[in-house]
Structures are given as structure tokens and as C-alpha cells.
CSV table of C-alpha atoms in Angstrom, one decimal:
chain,number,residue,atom,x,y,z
A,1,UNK,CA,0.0,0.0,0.0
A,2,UNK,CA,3.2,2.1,0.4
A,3,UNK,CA,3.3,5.0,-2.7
A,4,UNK,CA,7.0,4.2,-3.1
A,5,UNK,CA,6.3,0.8,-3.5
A,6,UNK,CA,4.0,1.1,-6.2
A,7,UNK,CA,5.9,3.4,-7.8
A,8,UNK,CA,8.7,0.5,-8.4
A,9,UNK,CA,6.4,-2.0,-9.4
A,10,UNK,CA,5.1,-0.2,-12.0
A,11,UNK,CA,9.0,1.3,-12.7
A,12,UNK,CA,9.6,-3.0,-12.4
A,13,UNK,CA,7.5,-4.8,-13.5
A,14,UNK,CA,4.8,-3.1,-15.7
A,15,UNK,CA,7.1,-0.9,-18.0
A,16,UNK,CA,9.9,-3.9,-17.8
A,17,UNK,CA,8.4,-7.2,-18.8
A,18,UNK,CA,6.1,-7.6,-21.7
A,19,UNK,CA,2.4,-7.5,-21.4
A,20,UNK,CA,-0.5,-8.7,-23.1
A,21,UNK,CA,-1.5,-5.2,-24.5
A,22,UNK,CA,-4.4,-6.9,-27.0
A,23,UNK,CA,-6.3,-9.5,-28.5
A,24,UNK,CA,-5.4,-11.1,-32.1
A,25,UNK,CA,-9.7,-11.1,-32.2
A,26,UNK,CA,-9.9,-7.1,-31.8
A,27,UNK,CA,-7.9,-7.0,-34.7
A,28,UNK,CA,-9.1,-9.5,-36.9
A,29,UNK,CA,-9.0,-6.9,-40.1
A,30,UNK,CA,-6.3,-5.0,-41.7
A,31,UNK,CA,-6.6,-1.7,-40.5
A,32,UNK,CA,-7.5,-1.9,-37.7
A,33,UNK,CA,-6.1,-0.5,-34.1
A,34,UNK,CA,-6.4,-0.6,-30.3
A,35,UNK,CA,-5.2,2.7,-28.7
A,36,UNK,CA,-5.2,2.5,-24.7
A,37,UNK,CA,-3.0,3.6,-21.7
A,38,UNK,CA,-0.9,1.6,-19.8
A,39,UNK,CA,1.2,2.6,-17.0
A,40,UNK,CA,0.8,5.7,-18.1
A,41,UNK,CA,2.4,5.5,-21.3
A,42,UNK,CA,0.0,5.7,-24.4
A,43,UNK,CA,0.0,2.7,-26.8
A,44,UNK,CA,-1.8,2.2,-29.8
A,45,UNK,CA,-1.7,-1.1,-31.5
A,46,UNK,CA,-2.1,-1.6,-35.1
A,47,UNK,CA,-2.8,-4.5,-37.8
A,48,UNK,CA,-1.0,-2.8,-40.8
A,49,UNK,CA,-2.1,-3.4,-44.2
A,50,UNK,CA,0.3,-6.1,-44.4
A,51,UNK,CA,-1.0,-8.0,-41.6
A,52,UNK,CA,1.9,-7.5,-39.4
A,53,UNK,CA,0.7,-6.5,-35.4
A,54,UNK,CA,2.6,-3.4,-34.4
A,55,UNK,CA,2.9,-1.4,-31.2
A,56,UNK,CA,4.0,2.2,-31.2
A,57,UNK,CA,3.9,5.1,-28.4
A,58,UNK,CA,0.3,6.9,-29.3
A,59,UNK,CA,1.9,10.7,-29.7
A,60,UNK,CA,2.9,12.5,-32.5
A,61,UNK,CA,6.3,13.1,-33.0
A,62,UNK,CA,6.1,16.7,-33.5
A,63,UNK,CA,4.9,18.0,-30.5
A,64,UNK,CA,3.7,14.9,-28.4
A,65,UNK,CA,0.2,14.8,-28.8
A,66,UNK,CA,-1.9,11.7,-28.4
A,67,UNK,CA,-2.8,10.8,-31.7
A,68,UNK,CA,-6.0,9.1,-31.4
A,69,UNK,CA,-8.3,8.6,-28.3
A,70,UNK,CA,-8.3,5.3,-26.4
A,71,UNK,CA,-10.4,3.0,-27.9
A,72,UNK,CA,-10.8,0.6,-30.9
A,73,UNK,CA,-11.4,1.6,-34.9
A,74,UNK,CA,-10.7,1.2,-37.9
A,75,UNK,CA,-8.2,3.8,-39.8
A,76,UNK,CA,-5.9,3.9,-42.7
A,77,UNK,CA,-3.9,7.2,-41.7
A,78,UNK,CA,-3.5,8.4,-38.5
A,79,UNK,CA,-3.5,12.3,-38.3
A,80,UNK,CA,-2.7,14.0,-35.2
A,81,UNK,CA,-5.0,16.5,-34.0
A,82,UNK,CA,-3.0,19.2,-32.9
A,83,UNK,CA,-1.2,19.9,-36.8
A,84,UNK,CA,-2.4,17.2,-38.6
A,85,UNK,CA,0.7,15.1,-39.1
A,86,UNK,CA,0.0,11.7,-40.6
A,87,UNK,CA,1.3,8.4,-40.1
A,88,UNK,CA,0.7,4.6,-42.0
A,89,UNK,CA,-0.3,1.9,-40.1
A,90,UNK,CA,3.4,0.8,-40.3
A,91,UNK,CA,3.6,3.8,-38.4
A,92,UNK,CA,5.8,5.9,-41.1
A,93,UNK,CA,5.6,10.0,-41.2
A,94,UNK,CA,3.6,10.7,-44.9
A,95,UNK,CA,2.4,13.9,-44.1
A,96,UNK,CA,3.4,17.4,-42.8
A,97,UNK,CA,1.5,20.4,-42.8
A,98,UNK,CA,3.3,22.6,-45.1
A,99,UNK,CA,5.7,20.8,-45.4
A,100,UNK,CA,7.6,23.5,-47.5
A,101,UNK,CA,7.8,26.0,-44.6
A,102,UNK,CA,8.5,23.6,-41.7
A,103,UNK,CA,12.0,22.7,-42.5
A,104,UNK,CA,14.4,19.8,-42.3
A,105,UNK,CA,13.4,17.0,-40.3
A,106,UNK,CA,15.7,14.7,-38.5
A,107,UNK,CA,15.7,10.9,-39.6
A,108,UNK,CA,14.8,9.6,-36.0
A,109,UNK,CA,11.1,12.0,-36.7
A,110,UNK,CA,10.7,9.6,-39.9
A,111,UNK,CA,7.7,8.1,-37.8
A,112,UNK,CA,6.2,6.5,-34.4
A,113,UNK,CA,7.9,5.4,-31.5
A,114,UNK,CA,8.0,1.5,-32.0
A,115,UNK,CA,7.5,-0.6,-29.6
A,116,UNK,CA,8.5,-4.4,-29.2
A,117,UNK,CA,5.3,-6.8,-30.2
A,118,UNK,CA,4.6,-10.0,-31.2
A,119,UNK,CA,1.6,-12.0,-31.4
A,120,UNK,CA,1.0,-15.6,-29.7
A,121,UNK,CA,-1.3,-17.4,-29.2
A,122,UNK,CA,-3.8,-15.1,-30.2
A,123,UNK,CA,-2.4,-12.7,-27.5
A,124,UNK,CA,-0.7,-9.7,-28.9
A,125,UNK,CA,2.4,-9.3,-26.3
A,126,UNK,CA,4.3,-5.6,-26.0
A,127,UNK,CA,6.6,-3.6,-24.1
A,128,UNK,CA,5.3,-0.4,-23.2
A,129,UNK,CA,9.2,1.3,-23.1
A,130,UNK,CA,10.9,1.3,-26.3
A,131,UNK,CA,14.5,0.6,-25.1
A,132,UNK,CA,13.7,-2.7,-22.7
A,133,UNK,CA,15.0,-5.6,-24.7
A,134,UNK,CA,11.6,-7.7,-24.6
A,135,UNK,CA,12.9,-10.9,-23.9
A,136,UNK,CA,9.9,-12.6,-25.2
A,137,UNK,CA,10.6,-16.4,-25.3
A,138,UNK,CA,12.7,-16.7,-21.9
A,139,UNK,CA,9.8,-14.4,-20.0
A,140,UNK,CA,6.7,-16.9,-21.6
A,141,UNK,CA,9.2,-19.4,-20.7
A,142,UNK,CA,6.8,-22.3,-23.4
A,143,UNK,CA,3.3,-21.1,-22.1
A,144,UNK,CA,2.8,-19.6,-25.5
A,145,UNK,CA,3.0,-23.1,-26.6
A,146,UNK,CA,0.6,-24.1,-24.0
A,147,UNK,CA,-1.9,-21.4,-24.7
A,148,UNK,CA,-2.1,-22.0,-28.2
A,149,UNK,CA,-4.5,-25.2,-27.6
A,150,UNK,CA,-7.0,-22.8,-26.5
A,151,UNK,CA,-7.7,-22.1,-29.9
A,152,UNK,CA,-7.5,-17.9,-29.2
A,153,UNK,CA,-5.9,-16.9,-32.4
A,154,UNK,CA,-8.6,-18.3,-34.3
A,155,UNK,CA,-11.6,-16.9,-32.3
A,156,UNK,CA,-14.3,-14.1,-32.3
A,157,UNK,CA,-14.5,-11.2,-30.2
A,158,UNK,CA,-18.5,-11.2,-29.3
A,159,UNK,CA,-18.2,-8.5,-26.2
A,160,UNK,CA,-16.3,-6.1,-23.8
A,161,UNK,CA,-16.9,-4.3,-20.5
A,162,UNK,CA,-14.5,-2.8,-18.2
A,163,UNK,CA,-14.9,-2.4,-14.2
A,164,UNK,CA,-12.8,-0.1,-12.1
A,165,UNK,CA,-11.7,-1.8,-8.4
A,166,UNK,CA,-9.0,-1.1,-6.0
A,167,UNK,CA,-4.9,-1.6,-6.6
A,168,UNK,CA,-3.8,-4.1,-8.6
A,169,UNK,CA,-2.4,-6.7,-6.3
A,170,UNK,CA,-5.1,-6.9,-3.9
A,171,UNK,CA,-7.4,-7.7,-6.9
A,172,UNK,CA,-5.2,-9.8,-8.9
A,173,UNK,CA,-4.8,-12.4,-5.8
A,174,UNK,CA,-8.3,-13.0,-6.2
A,175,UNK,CA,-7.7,-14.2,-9.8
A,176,UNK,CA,-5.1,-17.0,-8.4
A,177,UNK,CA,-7.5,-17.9,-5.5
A,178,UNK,CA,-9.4,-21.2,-5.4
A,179,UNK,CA,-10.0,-20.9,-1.6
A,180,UNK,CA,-13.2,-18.0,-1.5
A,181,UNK,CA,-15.0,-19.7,-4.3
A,182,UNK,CA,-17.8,-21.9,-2.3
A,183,UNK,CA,-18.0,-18.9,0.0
A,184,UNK,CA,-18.4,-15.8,-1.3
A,185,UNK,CA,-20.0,-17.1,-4.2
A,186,UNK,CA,-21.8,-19.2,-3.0
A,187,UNK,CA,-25.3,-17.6,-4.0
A,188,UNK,CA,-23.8,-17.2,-7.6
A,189,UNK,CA,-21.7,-20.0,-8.6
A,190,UNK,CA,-22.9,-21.8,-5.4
A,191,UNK,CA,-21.6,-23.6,-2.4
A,192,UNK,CA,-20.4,-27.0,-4.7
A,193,UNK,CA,-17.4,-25.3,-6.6
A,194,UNK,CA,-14.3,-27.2,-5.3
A,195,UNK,CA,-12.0,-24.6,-3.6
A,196,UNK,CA,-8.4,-27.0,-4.1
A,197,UNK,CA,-6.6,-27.0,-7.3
A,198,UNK,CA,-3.3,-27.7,-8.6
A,199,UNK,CA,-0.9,-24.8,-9.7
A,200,UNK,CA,1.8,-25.5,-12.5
A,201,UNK,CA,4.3,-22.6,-13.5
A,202,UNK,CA,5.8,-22.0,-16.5
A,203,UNK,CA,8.2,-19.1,-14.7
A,204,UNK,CA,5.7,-16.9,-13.5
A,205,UNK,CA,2.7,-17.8,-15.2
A,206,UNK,CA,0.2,-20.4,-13.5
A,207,UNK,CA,-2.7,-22.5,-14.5
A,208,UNK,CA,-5.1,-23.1,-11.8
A,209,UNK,CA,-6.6,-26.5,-12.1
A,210,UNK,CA,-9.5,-26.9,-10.1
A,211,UNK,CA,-9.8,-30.9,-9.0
A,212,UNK,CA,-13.9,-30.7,-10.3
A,213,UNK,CA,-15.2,-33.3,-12.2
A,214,UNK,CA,-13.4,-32.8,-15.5
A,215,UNK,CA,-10.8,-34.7,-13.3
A,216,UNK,CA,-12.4,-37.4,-12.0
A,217,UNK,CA,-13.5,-38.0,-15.6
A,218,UNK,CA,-10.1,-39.3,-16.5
A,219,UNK,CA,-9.6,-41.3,-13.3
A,220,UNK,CA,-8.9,-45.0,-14.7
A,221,UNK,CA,-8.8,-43.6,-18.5
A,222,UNK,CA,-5.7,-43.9,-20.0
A,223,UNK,CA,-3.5,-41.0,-20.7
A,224,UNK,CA,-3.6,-40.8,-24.7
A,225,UNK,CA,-7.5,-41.5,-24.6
A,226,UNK,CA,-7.4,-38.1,-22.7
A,227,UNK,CA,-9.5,-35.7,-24.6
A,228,UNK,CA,-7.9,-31.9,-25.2
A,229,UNK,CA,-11.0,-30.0,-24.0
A,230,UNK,CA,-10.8,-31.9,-20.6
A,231,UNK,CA,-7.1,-30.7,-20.2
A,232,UNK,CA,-8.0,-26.7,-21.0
A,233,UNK,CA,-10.4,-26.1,-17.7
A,234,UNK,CA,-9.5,-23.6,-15.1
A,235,UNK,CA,-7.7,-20.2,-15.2
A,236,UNK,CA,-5.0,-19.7,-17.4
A,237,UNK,CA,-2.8,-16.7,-15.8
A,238,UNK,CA,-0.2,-14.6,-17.7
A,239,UNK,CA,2.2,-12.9,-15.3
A,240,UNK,CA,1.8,-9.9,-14.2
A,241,UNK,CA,-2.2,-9.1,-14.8
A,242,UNK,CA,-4.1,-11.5,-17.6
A,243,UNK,CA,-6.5,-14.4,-16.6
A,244,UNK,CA,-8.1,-16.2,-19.3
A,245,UNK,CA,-11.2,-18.7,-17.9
A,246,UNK,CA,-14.0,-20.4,-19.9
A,247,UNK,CA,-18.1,-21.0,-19.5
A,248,UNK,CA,-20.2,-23.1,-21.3
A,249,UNK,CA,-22.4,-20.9,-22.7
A,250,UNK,CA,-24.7,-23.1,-25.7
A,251,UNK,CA,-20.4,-23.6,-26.4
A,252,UNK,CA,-17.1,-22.6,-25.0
A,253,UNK,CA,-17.1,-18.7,-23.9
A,254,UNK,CA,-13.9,-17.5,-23.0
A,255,UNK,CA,-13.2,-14.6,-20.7
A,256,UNK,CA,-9.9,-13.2,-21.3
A,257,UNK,CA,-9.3,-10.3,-17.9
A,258,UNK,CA,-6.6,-7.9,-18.3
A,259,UNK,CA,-6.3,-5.9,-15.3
A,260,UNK,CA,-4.5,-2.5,-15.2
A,261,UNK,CA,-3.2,-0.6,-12.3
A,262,UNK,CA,-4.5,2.9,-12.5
A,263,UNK,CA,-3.4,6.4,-11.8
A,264,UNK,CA,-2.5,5.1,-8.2
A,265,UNK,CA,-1.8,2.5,-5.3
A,266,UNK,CA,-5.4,2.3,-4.7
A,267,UNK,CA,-7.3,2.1,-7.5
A,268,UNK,CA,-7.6,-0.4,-11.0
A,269,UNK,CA,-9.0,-1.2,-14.3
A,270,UNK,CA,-10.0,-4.5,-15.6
A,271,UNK,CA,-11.2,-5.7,-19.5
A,272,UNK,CA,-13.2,-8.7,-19.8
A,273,UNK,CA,-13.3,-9.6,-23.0
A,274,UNK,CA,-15.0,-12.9,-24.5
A,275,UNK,CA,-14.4,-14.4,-27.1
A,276,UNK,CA,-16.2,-17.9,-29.1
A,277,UNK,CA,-15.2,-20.4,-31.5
A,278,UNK,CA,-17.2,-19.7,-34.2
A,279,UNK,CA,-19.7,-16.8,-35.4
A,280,UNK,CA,-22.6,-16.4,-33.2
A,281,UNK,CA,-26.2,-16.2,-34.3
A,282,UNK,CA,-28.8,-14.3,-32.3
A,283,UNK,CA,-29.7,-16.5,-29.7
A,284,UNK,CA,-26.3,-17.6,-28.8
A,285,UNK,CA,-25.1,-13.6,-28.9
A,286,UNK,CA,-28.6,-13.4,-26.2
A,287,UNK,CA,-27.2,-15.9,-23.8
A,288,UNK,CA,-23.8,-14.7,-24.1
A,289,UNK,CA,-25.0,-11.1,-22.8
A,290,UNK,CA,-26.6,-12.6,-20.1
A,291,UNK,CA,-23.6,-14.1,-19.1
A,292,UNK,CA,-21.4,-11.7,-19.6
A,293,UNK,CA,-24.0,-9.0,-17.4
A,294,UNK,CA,-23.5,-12.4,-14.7
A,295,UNK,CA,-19.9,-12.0,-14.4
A,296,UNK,CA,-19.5,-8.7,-14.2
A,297,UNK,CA,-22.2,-8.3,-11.3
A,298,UNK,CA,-20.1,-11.2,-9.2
A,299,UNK,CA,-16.6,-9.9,-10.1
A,300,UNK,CA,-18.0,-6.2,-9.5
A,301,UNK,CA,-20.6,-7.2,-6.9
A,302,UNK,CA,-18.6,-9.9,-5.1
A,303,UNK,CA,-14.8,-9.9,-5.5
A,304,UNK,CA,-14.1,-6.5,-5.9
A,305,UNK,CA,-16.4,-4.9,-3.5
A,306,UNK,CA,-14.5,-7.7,-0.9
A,307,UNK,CA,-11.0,-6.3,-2.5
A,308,UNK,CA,-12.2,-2.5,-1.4
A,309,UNK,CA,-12.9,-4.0,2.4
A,310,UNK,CA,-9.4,-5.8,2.0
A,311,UNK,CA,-7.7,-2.0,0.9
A,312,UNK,CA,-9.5,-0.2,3.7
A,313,UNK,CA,-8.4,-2.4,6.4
A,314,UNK,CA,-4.8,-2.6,5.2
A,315,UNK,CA,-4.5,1.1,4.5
A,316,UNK,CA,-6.0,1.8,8.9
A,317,UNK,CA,-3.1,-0.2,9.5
A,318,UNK,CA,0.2,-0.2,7.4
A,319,UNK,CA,1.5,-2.7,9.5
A,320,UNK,CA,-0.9,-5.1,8.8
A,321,UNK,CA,0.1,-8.0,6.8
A,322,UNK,CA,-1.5,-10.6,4.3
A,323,UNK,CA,-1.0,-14.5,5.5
A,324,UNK,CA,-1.2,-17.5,2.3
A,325,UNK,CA,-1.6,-20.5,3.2
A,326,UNK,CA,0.1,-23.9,2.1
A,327,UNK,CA,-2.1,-24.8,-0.2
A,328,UNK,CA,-2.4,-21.1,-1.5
A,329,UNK,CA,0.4,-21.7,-3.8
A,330,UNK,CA,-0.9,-19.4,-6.5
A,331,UNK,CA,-0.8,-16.2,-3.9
A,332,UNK,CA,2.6,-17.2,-3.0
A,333,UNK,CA,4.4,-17.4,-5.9
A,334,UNK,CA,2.7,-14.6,-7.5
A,335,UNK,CA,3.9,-12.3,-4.6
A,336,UNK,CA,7.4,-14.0,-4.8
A,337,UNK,CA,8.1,-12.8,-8.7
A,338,UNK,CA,6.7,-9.2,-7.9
A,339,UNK,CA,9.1,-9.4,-4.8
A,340,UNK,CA,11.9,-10.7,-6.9
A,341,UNK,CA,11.4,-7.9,-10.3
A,342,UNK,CA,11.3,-4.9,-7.4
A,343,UNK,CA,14.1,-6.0,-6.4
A,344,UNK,CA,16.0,-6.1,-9.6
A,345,UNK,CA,17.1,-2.8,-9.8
A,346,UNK,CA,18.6,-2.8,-13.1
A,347,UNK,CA,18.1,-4.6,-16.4
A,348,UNK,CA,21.1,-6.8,-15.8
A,349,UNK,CA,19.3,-8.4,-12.6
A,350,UNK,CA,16.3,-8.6,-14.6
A,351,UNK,CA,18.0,-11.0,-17.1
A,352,UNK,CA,19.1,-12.9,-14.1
A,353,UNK,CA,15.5,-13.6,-13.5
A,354,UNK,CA,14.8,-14.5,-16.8
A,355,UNK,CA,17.6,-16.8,-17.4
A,356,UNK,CA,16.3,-18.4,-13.6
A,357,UNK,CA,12.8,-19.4,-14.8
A,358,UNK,CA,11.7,-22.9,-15.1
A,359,UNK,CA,8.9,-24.8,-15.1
A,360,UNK,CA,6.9,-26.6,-12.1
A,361,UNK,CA,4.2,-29.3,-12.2
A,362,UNK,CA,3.1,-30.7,-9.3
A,363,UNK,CA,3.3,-34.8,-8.9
């Protein structure tokens, strides 16, 4: 809860280790572009007319005006609001107001700020510093690979909603908790949810297994009659702020969350965004509403409005701390890499980490 704290998590971690900035399904066409803010730091994200995913800082290089307004759209020029420069969607300078009375321009103004990007998985990952060497396959550490059987990069986007909760941490635990689940939802999801899972680690990354029924399905079967779709359940996390968890809903409905700390230690932003398989019709894109206005009422409703009681009491008393349990392992080794990447004061400790991470499944 300590400012100073925050402040090198987000110095750390969020403008250090690449994040998933976007969904392959929001930008599905050529063209098109997700502009948002992270850290601080405006992005905007772009499928160029080639096809190629690109991130770039979202101001102009002129005077350092935010080029287009957070969001998602469709454009084949960007133009800059403040004296209409104009970029590609490869993000080159091909326009300058009067160009002829300007003057010369330097070759590092030839266009946007790029930033590192590349898309797996369906997940469009991206640094949101320009200098930080992204260090893409030793940070996914092979749960790209992994992630790929849930079919993302082939999906539809069918809706998006965003709620605002307390600081990032506090609500983030509740992502990698099993434990509240017959509890306080137990008037949404209801009291039979098994609250034990089992938590492999691919570095930092989890997946949270519940042991439900998918599981003792396979009890007795042998292991290459095992059926894909009953090895894809639980929450799929991506280190430092992604979860990615699935409903039956007339089909699979996935919920990718992407949770953003905001202008402060106290306060948050999450995007739930779901995506399907396939097209949906009318009365599939009906029951998917209704399930999407569920989840938000018990992440909103439930787990965040808990996480605000959980800030409050820890902010009357700083000296207050937050106990894990054993079988809490998703908690603890969450809190043990944010530990660890404060603590890595420059980029050559952060490579340390990186070079450190392994994978960990559970007998």
C-alpha cells in the first residue's frame, strides 16, 4: 500500500516485462487498431495493411500529442490532431502540414515510436518502453505453446466491458485464489465449486486447475484416450495481470481479464473480453450477454467490493500483513516474482531472473 512501493512495481514490472497489451480477435482486419494507456504510457496497436501487429507510443512526434483517443477503430492514416501530421499503419511519417515551410526533419522523426510486439497465441504481447529488450521467449518461458490449444488466435470477439476496483495486487490475488469460491459465491456459482486446485508454473505464469469433475472423468482412463478439452479447464494466468477462464455458454465462452493498475496504489481497471469459436447467431449472442451482465455483477458485486474492504483495512493499519496458506500456492508465488522484479534494480538483474525461470508441475 506504500506509494514508493507502487511506484517500483510499476518502474519494475509493468514498464519492464512484456504485457498482453491486446487481443489477435480485436484486430481481426487489416486496418484496424487498439489505442489504450498503460502505466501511463500511451499505446496504440495496429494490424498494418500487411498484416503484421505493431505497437507504437500513441503521440505524434512533433509536439507529443496523443494521436487518437483510447479505444478501438478502424483507420488507414493516422492524423494528429494538434497539426495534422499523418502516419501509416506501419507507423511511417507521410504527411506534414506545409511541409515546405516547416524545414528539415531529423531521420529519428521519420515516424512512431515502436515498440516491441509480437503475437502468440492469439495474444498480442508488448513492451510499453521502447528501449527494454523484450525478452519474449525466456519471460513466456513455453506457455505460448501451451496457450495455443485454446484455440484464441482463431476466435471471435462477441463483447467487452470494463470495471474499475481497488490496486492491482489486492485484486489480482483473487484471480489465483481457489479458496473464496464456495464462499463468497456461494449464492452465484454456489456452495459445490471445489475450492483446491493444482498450480503448474511456467516461470511466472500459473494455471489453476481446479480438482472438479473434468478430473475425476479421467480417473482409470488412459492417458492418450485423454480428450484436449478436458485438459483446458481452469484459469489460465499470464504474469503480471491476464487471466483467461472459460463457461459453457450453448459452447465454450472465453473470458480473457486484463487488469490494469491505475493512476495510483489504490485504484484499478479490468477488460473482460470474451471471445467464441465460431460466429454467433442471435440467440447464442442473447445468452452470451446474459452471461457476460453475470460475471460482471459477481466480479464487481462480489470480488471486488471484498477487495475494497481488504484496501481499507490494510490502508487503517500499514503494519498489517496478508498471511497465504500452504495450499495457496498461486498467492505465494505470484507475490514471490513481484518481490523478486522490485528488487531487480537494473536490467542486468532482470536478465538474471529471466535466465532463472523454469517450469513446475506438481506430482
Amino acid at each position: 500500500m506504500d506509494p514508493a512501493r507502487w511506484e517500483l512495481e510499476i518502474e519494475r514490472i509493468f514498464r519492464r516485462v512484456p504485457l498482453v497489451l491486446g487481443l489477435a480477435a480485436e484486430l481481426s482486419d487489416l486496418n484496424t487498431y487498439r489505442a489504450l494507456t498503460v502505466a501511463g504510457t500511451p499505446i496504440l496497436i495496429i494490424r498494418a495493411n500487411d498484416g503484421v501487429v505493431r505497437a507504437f507510443l500513441n503521440t505524434c512526434r512533433h509536439r507529443g500529442s496523443r494521436i487518437v483517443d483510447d479505444g478501438h477503430g478502424t483507420k488507414r492514416r493516422f492524423t494528429c490532431p494538434y497539426h495534422a501530421w499523418t502516419y501509416s499503419t506501419e507507423g511511417k511519417l507521410v504527411g506534414v502540414t506545409d511541409r515546405s515551410l516547416f524545414g528539415e526533419l531529423a531521420d529519428d522523426c521519420a515516424g512512431l515510436v515502436e515498440l516491441p510486439c509480437t503475437e502468440r497465441a492469439g495474444l498480442i504481447f508488448s513492451n510499453v518502453m521502447p528501449d527494454v529488450e523484450p525478452h519474449f521467449d525466456e519471460f513466456l518461458c513455453g506457455y505460448d505453446e501451451m496457450l495455443g490449444h485454446l484455440g484464441l488466435a482463431d476466435s471471435y470477439l462477441v463483447g467487452q466491458q470494463s470495471i474499475p476496483g481497488p490496486g492491482w495486487k489486492i485484486v489480482y490475488d483473487g484471480y489465483l485464489d481457489l479458496y473464496h469460491i464456495p464462499y463468497l459465491h456461494r449464492e452465484s456459482f454456489g456452495p459445490d465449486w471445489c475450492n483446491r486446485g493444482i498450480y503448474d508454473a511456467w516461470g511466472p505464469h500459473q494455471r489453476v486447475s481446479p480438482l472438479d469433475h473434468r478430473f475425476l472423468q479421467l480417473d482409470g482412463v488412459p492417458e492418450e484416450e485423454w480428450e484436449t478439452d478436458q485438459l483446458l479447464g481452469g484459469l489460465w494466468t499470464i504474469f503480471p495481470n491476464v487471466s483467461i477462464a472459460s463457461f459453457d455458454c450453448d459452447g465454450p465462452l472465453y473470458m480473457v481479464s486484463q487488469l490494469f493498475p491505475g493512476n495510483g496504489p489504490f485504484e484499478s481497471v479490468t477488460t473482460q473480453s470474451f471471445l467464441t469459436k465460431e460466429p454467433v447467431d442471435a440467440n447464442r449472442m442473447s445468452l452470451i450477454e446474459q452471461r457476460m451482465e453475470f460475471l460482471l455483477g459477481v466480479v464487481r458485486d462480489e470480488d471486488y467490493r471484498t477487495c475494497e474492504g481488504i484496501q481499507q483495512s490494510l490502508r487503517s493499519n500499514p503494519a498489517r500483513s496478508a498471511l497465504f496458506g500452504r495450499n495457496e500456492i498461486g498467492g505465494q508465488r505470484f507475490h514471490q516474482w513481484v518481490d523478486a522484479l522490485v528488487e531487480a534494480d537494473d536490467m542486468s538483474g532482470y536478465r538474471d531472473l529471466l535466465s532463472e525461470m523454469t517450469t513446475t508441475f506438481p506430482e
